[in-house]
Short mmCIF file of C-alpha atoms (C1' of nucleotides) in Angstrom, two decimals:
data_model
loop_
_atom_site.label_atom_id
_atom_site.label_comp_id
_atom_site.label_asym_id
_atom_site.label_seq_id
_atom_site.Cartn_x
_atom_site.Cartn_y
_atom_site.Cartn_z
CA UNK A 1 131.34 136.57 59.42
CA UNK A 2 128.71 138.64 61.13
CA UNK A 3 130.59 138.41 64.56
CA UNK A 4 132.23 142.09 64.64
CA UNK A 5 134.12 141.32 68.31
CA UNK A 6 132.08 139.54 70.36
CA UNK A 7 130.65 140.93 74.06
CA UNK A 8 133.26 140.38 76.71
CA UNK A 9 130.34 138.61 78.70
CA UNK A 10 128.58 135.74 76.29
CA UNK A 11 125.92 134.68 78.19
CA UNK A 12 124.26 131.10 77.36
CA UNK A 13 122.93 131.05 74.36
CA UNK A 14 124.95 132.47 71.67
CA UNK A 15 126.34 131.94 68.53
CA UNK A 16 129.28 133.68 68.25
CA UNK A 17 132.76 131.95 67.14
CA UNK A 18 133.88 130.82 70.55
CA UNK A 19 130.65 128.99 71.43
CA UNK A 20 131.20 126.90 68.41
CA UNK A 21 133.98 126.43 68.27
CA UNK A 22 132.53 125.00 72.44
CA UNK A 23 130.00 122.95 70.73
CA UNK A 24 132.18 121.61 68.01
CA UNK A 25 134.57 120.27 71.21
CA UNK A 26 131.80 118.76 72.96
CA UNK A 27 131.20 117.03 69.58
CA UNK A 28 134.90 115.44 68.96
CA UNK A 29 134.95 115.12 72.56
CA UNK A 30 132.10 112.62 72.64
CA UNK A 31 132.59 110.95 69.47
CA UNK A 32 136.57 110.91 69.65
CA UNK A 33 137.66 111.19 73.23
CA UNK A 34 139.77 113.25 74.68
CA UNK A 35 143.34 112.52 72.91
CA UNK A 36 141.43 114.14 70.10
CA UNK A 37 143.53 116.52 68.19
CA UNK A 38 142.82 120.55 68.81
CA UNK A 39 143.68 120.83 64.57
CA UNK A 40 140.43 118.88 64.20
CA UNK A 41 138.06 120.50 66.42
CA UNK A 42 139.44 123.69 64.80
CA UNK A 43 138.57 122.80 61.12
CA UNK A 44 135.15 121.25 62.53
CA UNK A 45 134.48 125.12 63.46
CA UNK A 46 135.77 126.26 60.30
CA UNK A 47 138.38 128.07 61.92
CA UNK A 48 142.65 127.79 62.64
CA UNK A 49 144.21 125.93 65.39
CA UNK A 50 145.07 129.22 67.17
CA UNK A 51 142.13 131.13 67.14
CA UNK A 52 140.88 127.74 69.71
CA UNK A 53 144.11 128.58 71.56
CA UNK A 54 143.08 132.22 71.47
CA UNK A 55 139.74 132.00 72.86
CA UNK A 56 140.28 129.19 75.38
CA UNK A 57 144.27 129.28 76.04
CA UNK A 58 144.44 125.66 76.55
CA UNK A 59 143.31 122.53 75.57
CA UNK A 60 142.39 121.69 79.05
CA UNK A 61 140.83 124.96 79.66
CA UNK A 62 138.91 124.27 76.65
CA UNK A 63 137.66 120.64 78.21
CA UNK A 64 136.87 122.87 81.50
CA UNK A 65 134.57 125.03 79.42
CA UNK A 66 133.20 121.87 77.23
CA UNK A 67 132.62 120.52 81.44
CA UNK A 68 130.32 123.43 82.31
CA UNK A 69 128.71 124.04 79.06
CA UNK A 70 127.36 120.19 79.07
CA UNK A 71 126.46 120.52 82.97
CA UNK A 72 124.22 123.63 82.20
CA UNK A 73 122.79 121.59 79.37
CA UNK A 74 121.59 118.55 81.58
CA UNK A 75 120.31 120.54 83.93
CA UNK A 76 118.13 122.33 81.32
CA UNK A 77 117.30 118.75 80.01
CA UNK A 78 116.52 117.88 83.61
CA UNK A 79 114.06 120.70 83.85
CA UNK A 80 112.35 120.23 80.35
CA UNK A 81 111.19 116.73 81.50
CA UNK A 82 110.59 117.61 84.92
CA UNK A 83 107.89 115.08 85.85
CA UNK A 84 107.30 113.27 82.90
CA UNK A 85 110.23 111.04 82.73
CA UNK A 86 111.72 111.33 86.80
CA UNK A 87 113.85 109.74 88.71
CA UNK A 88 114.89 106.53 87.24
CA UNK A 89 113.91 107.43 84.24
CA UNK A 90 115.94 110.53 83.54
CA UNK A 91 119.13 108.85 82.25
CA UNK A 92 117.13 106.73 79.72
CA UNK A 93 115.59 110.08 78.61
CA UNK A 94 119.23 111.88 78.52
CA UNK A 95 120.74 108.63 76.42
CA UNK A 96 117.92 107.78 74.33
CA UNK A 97 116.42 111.58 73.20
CA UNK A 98 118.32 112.33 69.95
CA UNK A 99 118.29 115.81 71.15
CA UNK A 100 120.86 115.44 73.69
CA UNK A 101 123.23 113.00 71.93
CA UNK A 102 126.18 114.95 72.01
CA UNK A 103 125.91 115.94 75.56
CA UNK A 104 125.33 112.58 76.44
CA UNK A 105 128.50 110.94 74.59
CA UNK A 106 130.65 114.10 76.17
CA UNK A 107 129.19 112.26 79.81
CA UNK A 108 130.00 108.66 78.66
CA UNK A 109 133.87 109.53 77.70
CA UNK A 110 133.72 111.68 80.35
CA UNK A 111 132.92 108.68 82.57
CA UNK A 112 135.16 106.63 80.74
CA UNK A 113 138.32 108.58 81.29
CA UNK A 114 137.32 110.49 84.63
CA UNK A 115 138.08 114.27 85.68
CA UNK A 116 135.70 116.65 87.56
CA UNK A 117 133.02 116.47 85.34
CA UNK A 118 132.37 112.80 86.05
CA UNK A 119 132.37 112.87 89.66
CA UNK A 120 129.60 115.65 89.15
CA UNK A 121 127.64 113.88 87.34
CA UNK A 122 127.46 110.65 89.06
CA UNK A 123 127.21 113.13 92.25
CA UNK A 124 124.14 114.33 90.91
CA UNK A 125 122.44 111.31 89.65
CA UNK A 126 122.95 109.88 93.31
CA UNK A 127 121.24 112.91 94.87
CA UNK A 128 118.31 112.24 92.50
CA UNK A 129 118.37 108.76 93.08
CA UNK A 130 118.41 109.15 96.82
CA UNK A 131 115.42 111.92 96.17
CA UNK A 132 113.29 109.10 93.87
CA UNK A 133 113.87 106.44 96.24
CA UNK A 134 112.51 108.57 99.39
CA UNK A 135 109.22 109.13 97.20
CA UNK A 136 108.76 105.61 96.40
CA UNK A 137 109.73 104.40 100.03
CA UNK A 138 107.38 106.94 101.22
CA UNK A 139 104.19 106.16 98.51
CA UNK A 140 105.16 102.63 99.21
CA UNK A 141 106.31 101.26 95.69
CA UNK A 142 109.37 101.19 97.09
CA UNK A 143 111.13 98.95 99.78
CA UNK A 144 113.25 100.38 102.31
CA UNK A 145 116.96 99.69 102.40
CA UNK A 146 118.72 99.34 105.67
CA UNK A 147 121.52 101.90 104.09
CA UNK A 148 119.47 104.43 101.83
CA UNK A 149 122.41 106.69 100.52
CA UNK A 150 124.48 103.17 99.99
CA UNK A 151 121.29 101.49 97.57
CA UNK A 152 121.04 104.97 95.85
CA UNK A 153 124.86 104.95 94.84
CA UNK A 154 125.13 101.27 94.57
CA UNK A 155 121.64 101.05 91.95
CA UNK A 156 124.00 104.71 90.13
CA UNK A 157 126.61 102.92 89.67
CA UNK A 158 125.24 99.76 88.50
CA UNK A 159 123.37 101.02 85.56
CA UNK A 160 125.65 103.64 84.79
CA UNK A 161 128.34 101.23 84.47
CA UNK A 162 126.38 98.94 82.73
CA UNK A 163 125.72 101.27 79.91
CA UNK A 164 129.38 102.29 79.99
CA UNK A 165 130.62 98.87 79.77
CA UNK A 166 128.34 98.11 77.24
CA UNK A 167 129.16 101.08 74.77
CA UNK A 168 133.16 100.23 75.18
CA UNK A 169 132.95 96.62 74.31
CA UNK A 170 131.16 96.94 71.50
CA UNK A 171 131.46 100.38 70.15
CA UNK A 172 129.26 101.72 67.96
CA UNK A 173 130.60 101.79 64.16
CA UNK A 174 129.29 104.61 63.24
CA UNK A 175 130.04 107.40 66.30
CA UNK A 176 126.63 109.00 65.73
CA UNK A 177 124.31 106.12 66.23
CA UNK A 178 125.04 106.43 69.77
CA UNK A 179 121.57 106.81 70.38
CA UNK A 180 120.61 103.93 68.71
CA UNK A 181 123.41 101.54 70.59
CA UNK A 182 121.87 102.52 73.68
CA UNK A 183 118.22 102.10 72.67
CA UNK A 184 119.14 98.55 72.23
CA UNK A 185 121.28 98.17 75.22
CA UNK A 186 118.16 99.28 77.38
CA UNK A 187 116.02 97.08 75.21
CA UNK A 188 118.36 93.78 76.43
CA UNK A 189 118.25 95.15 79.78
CA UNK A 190 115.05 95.87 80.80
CA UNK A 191 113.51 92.56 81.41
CA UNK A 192 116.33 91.02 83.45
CA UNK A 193 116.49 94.43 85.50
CA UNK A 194 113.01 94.68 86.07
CA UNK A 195 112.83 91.03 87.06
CA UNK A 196 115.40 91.79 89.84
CA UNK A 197 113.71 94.82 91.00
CA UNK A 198 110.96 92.98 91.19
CA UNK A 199 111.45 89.15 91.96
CA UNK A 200 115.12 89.75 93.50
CA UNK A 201 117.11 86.39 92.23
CA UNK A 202 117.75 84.84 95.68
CA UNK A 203 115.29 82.42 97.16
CA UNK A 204 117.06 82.13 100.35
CA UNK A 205 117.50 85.40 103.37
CA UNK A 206 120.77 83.43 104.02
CA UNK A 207 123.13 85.16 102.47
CA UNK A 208 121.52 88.82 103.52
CA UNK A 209 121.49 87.52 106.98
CA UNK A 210 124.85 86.08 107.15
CA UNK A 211 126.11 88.90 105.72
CA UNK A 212 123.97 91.43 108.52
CA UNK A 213 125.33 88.81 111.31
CA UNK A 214 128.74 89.40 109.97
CA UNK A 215 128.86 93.38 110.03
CA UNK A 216 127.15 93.48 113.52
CA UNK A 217 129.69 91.57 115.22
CA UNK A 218 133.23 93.05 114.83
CA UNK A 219 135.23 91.78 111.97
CA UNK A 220 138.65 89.79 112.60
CA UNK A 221 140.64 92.60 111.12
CA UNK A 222 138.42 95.26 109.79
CA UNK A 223 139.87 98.66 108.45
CA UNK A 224 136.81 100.62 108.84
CA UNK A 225 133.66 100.28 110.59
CA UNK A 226 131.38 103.04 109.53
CA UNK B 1 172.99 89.19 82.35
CA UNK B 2 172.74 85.15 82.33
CA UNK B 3 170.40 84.69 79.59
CA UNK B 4 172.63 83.93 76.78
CA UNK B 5 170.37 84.04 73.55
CA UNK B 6 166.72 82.88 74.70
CA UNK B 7 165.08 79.53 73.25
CA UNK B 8 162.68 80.12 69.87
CA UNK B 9 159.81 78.78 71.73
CA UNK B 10 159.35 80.57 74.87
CA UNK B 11 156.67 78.94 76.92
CA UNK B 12 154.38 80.69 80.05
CA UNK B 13 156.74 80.62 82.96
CA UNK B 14 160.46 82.00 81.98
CA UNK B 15 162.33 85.13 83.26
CA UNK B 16 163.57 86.01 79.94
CA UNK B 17 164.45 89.42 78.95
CA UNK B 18 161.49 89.04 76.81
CA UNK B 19 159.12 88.22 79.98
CA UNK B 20 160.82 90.95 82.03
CA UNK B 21 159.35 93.39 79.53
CA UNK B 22 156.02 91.99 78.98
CA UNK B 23 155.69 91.69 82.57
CA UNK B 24 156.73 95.71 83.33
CA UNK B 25 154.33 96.14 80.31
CA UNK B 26 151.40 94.99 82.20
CA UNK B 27 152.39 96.32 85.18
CA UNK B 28 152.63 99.71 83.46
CA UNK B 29 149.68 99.44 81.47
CA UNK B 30 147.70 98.90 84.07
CA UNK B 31 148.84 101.86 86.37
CA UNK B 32 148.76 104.64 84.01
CA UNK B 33 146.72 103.35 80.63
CA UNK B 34 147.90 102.15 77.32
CA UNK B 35 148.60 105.94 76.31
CA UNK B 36 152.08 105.22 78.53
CA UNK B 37 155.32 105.83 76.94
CA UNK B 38 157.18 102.64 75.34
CA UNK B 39 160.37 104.24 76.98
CA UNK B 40 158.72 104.17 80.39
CA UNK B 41 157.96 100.65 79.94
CA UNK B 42 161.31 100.13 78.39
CA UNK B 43 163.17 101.99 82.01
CA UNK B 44 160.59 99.30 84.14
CA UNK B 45 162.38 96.83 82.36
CA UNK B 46 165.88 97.89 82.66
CA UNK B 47 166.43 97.80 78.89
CA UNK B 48 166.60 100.16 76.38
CA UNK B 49 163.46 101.50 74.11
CA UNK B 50 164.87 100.08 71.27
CA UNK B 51 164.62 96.24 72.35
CA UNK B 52 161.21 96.44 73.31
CA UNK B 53 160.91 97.24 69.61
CA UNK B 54 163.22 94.04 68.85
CA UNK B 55 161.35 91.52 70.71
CA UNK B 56 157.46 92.89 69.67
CA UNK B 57 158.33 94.74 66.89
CA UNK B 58 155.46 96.98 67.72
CA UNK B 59 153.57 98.84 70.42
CA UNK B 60 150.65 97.56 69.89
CA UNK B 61 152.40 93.99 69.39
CA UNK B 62 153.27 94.07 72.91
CA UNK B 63 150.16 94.55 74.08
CA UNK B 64 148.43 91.32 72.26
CA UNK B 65 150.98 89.94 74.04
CA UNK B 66 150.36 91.61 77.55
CA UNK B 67 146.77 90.30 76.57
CA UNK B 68 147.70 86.79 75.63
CA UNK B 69 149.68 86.74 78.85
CA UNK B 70 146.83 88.66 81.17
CA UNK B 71 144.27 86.16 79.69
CA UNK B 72 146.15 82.94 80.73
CA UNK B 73 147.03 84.34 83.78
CA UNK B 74 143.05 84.64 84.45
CA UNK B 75 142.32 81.24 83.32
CA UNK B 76 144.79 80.32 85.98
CA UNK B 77 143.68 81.98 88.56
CA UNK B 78 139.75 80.41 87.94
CA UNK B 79 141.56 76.76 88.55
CA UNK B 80 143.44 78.17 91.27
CA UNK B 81 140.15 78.44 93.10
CA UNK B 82 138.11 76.42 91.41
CA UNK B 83 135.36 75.49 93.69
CA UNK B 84 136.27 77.60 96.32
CA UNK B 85 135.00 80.84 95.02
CA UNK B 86 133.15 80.14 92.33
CA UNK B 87 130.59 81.56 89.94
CA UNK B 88 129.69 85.33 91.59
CA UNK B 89 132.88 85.26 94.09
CA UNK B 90 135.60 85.05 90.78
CA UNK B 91 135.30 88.72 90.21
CA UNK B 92 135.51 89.44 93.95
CA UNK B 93 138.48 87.37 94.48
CA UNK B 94 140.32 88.31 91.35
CA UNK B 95 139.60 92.04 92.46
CA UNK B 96 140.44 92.07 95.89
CA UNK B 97 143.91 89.10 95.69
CA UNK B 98 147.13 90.95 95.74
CA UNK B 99 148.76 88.35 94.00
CA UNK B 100 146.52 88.99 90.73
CA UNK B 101 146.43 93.39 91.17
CA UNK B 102 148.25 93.48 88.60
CA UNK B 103 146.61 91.33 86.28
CA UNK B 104 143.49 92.68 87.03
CA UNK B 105 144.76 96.80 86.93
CA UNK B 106 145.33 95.32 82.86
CA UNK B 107 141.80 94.20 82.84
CA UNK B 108 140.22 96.96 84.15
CA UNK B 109 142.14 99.35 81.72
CA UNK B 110 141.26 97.24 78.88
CA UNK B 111 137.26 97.41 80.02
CA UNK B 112 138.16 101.33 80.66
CA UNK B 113 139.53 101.59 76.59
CA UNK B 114 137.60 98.69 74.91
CA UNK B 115 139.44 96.16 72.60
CA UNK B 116 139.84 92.51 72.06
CA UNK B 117 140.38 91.51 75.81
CA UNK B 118 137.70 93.61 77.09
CA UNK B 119 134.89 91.70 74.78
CA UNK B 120 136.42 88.18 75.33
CA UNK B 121 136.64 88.40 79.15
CA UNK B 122 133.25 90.24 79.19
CA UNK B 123 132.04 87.04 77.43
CA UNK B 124 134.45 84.85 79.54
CA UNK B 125 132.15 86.10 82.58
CA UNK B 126 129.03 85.86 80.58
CA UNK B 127 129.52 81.94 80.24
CA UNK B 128 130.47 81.74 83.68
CA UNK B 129 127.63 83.20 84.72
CA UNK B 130 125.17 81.80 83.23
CA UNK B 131 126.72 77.93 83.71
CA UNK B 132 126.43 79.61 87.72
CA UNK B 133 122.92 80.26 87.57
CA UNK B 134 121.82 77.37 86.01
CA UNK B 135 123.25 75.70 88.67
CA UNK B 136 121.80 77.80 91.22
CA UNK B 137 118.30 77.38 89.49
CA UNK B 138 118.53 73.97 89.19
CA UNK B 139 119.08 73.56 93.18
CA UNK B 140 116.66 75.85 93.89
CA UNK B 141 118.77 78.73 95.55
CA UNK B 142 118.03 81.04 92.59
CA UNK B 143 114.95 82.09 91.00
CA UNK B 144 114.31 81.49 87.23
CA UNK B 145 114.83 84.03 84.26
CA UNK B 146 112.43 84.46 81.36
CA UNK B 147 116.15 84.68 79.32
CA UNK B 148 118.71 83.39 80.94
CA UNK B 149 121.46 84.83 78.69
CA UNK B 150 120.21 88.05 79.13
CA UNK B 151 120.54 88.58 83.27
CA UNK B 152 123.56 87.01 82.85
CA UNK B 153 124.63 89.37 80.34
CA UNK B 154 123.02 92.00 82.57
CA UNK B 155 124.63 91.03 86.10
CA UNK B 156 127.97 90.70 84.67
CA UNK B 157 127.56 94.09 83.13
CA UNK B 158 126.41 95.60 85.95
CA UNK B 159 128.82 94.35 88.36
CA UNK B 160 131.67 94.78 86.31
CA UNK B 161 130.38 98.56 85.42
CA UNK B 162 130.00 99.23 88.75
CA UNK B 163 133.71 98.27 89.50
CA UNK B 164 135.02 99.84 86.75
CA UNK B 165 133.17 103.33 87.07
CA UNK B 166 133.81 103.86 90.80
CA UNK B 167 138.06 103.17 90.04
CA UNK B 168 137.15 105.62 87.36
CA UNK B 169 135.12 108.10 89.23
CA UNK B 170 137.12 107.96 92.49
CA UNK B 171 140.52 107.16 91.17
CA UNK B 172 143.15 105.85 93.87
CA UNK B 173 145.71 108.37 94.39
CA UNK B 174 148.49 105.67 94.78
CA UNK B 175 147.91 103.51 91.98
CA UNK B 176 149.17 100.03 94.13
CA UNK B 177 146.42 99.91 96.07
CA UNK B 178 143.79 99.43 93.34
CA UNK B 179 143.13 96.48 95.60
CA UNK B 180 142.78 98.13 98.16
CA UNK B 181 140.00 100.20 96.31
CA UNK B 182 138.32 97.62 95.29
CA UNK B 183 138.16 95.97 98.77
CA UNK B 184 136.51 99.36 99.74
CA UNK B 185 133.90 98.96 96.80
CA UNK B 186 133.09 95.73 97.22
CA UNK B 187 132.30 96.69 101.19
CA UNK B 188 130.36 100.04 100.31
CA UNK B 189 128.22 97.78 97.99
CA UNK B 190 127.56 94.25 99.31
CA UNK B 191 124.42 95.49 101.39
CA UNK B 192 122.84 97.20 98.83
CA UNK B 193 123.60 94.22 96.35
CA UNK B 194 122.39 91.69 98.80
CA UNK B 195 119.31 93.49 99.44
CA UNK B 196 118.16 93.62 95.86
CA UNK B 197 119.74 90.04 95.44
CA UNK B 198 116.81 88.88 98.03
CA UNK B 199 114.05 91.52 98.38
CA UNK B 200 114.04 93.31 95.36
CA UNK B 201 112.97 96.70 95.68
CA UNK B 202 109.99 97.19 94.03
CA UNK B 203 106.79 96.28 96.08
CA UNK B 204 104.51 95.28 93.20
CA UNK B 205 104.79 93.28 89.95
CA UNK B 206 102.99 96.64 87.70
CA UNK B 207 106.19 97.30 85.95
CA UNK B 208 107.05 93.94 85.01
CA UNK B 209 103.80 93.20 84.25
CA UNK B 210 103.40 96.17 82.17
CA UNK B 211 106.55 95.25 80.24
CA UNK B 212 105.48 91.15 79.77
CA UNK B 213 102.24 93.29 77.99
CA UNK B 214 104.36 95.24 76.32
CA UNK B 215 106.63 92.79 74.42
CA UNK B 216 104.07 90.51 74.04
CA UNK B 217 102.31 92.72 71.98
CA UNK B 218 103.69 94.39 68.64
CA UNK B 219 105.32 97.56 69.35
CA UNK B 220 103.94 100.28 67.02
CA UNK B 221 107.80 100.73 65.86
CA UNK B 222 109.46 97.74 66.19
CA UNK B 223 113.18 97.80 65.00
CA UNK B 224 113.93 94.04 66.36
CA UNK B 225 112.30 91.48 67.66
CA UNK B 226 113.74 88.56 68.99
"C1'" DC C 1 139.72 160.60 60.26
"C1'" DG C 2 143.43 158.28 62.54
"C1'" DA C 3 144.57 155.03 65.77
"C1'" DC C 4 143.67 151.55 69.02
"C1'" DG C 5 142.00 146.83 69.95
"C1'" DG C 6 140.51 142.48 69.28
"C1'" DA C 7 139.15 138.57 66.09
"C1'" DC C 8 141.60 135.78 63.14
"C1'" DT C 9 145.25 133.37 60.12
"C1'" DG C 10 149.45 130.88 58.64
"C1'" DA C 11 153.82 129.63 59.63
"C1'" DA C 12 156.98 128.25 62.90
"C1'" DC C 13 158.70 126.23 67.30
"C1'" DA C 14 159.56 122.78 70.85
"C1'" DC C 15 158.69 118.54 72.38
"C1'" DG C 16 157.51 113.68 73.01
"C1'" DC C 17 156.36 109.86 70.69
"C1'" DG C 18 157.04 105.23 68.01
"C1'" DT C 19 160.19 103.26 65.16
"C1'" DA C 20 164.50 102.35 62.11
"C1'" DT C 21 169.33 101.73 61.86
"C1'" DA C 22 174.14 100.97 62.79
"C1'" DG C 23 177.20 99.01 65.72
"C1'" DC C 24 179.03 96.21 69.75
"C1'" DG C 25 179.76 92.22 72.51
"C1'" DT C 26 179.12 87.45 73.42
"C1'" DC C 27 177.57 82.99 72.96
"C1'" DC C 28 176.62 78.68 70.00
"C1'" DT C 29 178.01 76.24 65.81
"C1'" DG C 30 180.53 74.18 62.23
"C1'" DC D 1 189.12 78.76 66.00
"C1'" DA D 2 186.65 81.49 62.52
"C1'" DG D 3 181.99 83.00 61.70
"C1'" DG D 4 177.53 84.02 62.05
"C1'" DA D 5 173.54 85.01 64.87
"C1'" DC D 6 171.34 87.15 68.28
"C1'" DG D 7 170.68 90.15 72.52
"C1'" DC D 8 171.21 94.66 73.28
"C1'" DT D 9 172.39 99.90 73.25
"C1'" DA D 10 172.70 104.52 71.44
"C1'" DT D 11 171.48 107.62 68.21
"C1'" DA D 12 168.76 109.50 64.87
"C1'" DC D 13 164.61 110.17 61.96
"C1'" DG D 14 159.86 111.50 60.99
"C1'" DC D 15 155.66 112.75 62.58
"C1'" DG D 16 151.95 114.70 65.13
"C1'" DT D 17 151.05 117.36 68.85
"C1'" DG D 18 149.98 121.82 71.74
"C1'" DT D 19 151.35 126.28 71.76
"C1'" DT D 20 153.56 130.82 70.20
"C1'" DC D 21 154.20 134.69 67.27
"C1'" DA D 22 154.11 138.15 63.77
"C1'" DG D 23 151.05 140.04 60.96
"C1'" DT D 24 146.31 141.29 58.60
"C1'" DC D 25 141.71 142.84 58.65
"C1'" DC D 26 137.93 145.48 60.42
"C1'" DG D 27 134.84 147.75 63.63
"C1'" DT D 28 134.83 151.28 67.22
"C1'" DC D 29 136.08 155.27 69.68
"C1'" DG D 30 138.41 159.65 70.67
#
DNA sequence: CGACGGACTGAACACGCGTATAGCGTCCTG
DNA sequence: CAGGACGCTATACGCGTGTTCAGTCCGTCG
């Protein structure tokens, strides 16, 4: 190899040995999950179990630097659409674009079996989502909600979760057609979404207003009022 | 002990040995994933490792049968409160009931790791949803679909996600009070859910109308059409 | 040019896991 | 009352895992 020893401070964007072996981590990662055996992601590098050990000095600390790797690559994903797919539309972009597959199944596991990495990423898409909504309430596409930072997590979680769900019921058979699996889960979707966004599914207020009488008077035995 | 050597044909309701493991089984699964140690299981159960082996012959043996048992448990608890809660409220009360936590910790994990259970009570809730809104529609409380088995698909997905990625997300630090948890979802989310339930929250039909165009025509890549 | 240092390997270690096996006690059965 | 069957335990085996270690190669620096 061309590598010679590597500069102590690898920026982003390089090549060398230990960002593959990185990128070859995300990869097992995302297809495998996490239980997936450091032997493996080693000959996926072309390289021995210890050099991973060498580099990274843990399997965790290894997941830590998978973590911030994938973060830094949504966020560049972010930017390179900025605009043209927003808001709402940015996690269709981020599951559908066959350019950012493997980030995007490192997310799913890493929503599926939890750890920092999740919790900053649903963070983040609930900042957006607050951010979108504000437009839209303000150009008036959008209908207020009586508890904006509530709808934007609530609508997060919801499609999120649906996508989840849907990918870990019926997995895809072959772990690279990811992709493709969601393509088709956002294809079954749509309609029915965009029908509730749209038409709601009630035709009654009752339930809303029961439900708004309710939390304005005090509760029998409530826990927490906010 | 008392039991003296168990009938062949154990039915639902005994406190055999046999049960007494099953049961710590889905207790255990539940708590800390199906990753969990047979001996752990095995000390639940005040029994050695070895007779777990004996009566399921296999780890993964046991759990069909933590499955079997979580699944009738379920279809109990929908004629428990049949009528009372039905259609939407099942998931709520089977969340939120102490008396079922345990049952549904199992059926969380299982949506969490995918598997038999996971698709069949996916579809379990599928069937009851849609029998639900049909209902609904035909007393006019509920608006019509363009597919029916697609927003149900959708809702239960969605709701179920939701659930499953904030226990994920925002794990609870003592794993008893999943209910708990969930109590604290459900409340976090019920406004925002009723809101989009009645209002919606898009202020014009463009996107839906957009999309009816859309489908209606050929797509200039079709992969399926239904 | 010699020696230091770091990338890198292959073998080995320690451990936890699921499972197999041998044996013990006790109850039903003939 | 003998005998077999079954519930049950304790121990051991084999395997796969993450991690460690001694050693080799090679580029760089004094």
């Amino acid at each position: 190899m061309r590598s010679g020893h590597a500069p102590r401070g690898v920026s982003a964007d390089d090549l060398t040995t230990r960002a593959r072996i990185r990128d070859a981590a995300v990869l097992r990662f995302g297809r495998d999950g996490f239980g997936t055996p450091l032997r493996a992601i080693a000959t996926d590098a072309a390289v021995s179990a210890g050099l991973v050990i060498h580099h990274f000095g843990t399997k965790e600390r290894l997941r830590e630097a998978c973590d911030e790797h994938v973060l830094d690559q949504i966020r560049h994903a972010k930017q390179d659409n900025l605009g043209e797919a927003s808001g709402g539309r940015f996690l269709e972009y981020l599951a559908t674009a066959e350019q950012f597959a493997p980030v995007f199944a490192y997310v799913l596991r890493s929503l599926q079996h939890g750890g920092p990495l999740a919790a900053t990423f649903v963070d983040h898409m609930v900042r957006d989502a607050v951010d979108y909504l504000a437009e839209g309430v303000a150009a008036g596409v959008i209908v207020p909600s009586r508890d904006e930072p509530a709808r934007a997590r609530y609508l997060v979680l919801s499609s999120l979760g649906a996508g989840l769900l849907a990918m870990t019921v019926d997995p895809p058979r072959d772990p690279t057609d990811l992709a493709a699996m969601m393509r088709r889960h956002v294809d079954a979707i749509t309609l029915p979404a965009l029908e509730l966004y749209t038409e709601g599914f009630l035709t009654t207020r009752r339930m809303l207003d029961e439900y708004l009488l309710y939390v304005s008077d005090p509760p029998p035995a409530g826990e927490h009022a906010p």
